[in-house]
C-alpha positions as a printed Julia matrix, in Angstrom:
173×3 Matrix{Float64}:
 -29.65  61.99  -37.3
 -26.63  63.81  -38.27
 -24.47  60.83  -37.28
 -26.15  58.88  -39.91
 -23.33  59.63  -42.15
 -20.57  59.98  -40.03
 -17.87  56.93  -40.21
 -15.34  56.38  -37.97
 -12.05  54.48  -37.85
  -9.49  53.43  -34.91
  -6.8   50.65  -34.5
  -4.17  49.55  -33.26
  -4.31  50.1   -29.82
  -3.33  48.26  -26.4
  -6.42  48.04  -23.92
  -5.13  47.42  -20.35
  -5.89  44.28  -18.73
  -8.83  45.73  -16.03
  -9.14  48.66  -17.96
 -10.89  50.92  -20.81
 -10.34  52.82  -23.29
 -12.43  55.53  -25.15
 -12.87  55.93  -28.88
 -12.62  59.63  -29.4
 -15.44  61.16  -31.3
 -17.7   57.77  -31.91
 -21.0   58.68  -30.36
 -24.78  57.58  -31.42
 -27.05  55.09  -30.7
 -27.8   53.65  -33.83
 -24.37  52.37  -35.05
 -23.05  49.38  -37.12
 -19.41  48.45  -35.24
 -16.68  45.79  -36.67
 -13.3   45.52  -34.54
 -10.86  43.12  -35.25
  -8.87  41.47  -31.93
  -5.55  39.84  -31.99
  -6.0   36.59  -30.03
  -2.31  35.33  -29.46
  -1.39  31.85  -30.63
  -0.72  31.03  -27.2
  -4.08  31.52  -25.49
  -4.83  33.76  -23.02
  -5.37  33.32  -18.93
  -9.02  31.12  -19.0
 -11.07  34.06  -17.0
  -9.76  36.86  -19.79
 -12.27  38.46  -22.23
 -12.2   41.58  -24.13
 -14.99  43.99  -26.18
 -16.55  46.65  -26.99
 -19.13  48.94  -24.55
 -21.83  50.95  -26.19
 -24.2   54.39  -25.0
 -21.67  54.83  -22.23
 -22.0   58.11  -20.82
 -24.47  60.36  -19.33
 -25.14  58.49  -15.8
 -25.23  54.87  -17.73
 -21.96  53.6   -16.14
 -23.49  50.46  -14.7
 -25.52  49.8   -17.64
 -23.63  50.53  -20.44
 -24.32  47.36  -22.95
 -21.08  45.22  -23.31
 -20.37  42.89  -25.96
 -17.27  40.87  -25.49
 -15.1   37.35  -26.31
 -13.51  35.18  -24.3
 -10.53  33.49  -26.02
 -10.69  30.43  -23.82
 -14.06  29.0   -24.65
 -14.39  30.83  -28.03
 -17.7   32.34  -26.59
 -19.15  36.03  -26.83
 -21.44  37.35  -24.31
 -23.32  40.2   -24.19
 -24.4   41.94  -20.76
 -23.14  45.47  -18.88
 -19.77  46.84  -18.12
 -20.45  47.63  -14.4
 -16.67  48.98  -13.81
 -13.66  49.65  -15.8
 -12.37  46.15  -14.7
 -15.69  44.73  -14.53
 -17.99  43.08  -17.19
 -20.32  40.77  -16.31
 -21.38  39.15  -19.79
 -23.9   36.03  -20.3
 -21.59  33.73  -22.16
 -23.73  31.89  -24.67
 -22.12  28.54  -24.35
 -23.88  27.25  -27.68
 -22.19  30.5   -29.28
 -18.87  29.25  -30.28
 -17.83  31.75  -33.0
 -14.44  30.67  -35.14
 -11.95  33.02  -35.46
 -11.96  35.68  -37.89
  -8.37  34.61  -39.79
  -5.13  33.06  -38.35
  -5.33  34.75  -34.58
  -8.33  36.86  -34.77
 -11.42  37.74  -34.06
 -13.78  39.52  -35.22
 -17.32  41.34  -33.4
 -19.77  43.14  -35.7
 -22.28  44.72  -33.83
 -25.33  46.65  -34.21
 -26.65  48.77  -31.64
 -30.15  50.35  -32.47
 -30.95  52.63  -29.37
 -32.36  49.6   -27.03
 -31.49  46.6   -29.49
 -28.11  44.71  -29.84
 -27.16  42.3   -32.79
 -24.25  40.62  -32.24
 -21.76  38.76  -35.01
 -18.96  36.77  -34.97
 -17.88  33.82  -37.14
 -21.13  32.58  -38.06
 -22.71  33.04  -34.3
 -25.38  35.42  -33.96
 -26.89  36.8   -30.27
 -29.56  39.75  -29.43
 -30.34  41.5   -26.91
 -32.11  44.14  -25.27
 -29.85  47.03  -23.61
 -31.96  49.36  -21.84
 -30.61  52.46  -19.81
 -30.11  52.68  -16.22
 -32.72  54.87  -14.11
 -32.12  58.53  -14.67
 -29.49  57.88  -17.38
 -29.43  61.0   -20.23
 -30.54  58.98  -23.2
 -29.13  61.64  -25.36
 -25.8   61.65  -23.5
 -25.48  57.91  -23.35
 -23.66  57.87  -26.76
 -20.14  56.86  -26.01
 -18.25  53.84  -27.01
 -15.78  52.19  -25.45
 -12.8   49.4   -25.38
 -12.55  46.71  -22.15
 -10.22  44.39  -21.14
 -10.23  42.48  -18.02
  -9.18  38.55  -16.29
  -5.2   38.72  -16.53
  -4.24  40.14  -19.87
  -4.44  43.04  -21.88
  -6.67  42.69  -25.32
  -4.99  44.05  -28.47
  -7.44  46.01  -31.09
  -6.28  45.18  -34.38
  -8.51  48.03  -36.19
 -12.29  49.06  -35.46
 -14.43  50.58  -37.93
 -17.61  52.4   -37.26
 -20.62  53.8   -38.9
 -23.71  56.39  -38.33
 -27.05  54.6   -39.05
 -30.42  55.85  -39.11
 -32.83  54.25  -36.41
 -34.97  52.01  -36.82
 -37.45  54.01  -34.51
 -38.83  56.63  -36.13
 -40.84  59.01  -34.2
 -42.65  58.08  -30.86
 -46.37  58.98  -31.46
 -48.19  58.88  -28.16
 -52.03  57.88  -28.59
């Protein structure tokens, strides 16, 4: 797990509304992820969210795992970025995380090959992210930014790290 040790730091950057954009170099599938989101003072259009798409990448487009907030309803989701202007999220409406400070929020995730821990101001949410059919599990490694619903989302500063799985090796019986 040479990415066990790696770390991994981005921010600021400007995600188009409808669109993505890649985090150079962050790769794994065991990772520990914190990014930090402006969330203007004036609210944002009530269908917009914003996040964060893990093990994107080697035929797992319309799987990739996406973990994301929408400003409106102070609610994170968690389901599969399908497009680059497409998420379609579970919003947990009894998951009502506060803001991280004065116009921010904050999404600290951990991604374990197939298992997703969510975090954000007190709200917790897991899930299972499994691969598409066919998808390259080795390949599936990329991470990603997403914006989409009438504004663009503004990354504040993300910090990554390697971790070692919790899976060790697969003995077959």
């Amino acid at each position: 797990y040479p990415e066990a040790e790696q770390h991994w730091s981005f921010g600021p950057t400007t995600v188009p509304d409808g669109g993505t954009a890649p985090l150079p170099g962050l790769k794994g599938d065991a990772l520990e992820v914190v990014a930090t989101f402006s969330v203007p003072p004036g609210g944002l259009p009530a269908n917009s969210s914003f996040g964060v798409a893990l093990r994107v990448g080697g035929g797992n487009a319309a799987a990739a795992p996406a973990v994301g907030y929408r400003p409106s309803t102070r609610t994170i989701g968690v389901g599969k970025l399908q497009s680059a202007s497409s998420a379609v999220l579970s919003w947990g409406s009894d998951l009502t995380p506060q803001p991280s400070g004065p116009g921010t929020v904050q999404l600290r995730i951990f991604l374990d090959r197939s298992v997703l821990e969510v975090y954000s101001g007190g709200a917790a949410f897991t899930a299972r992210c499994n691969l598409a059919a066919g998808a390259d599990a080795a390949a599936a490694t990329g991470v990603l930014l997403w914006a989409e619903g009438g504004a663009d989302a503004r990354l504040l500063s993300l910090e990554a790290w390697g971790m070692k799985s919790m899976w060790g090796k697969v003995l077959h019986v």
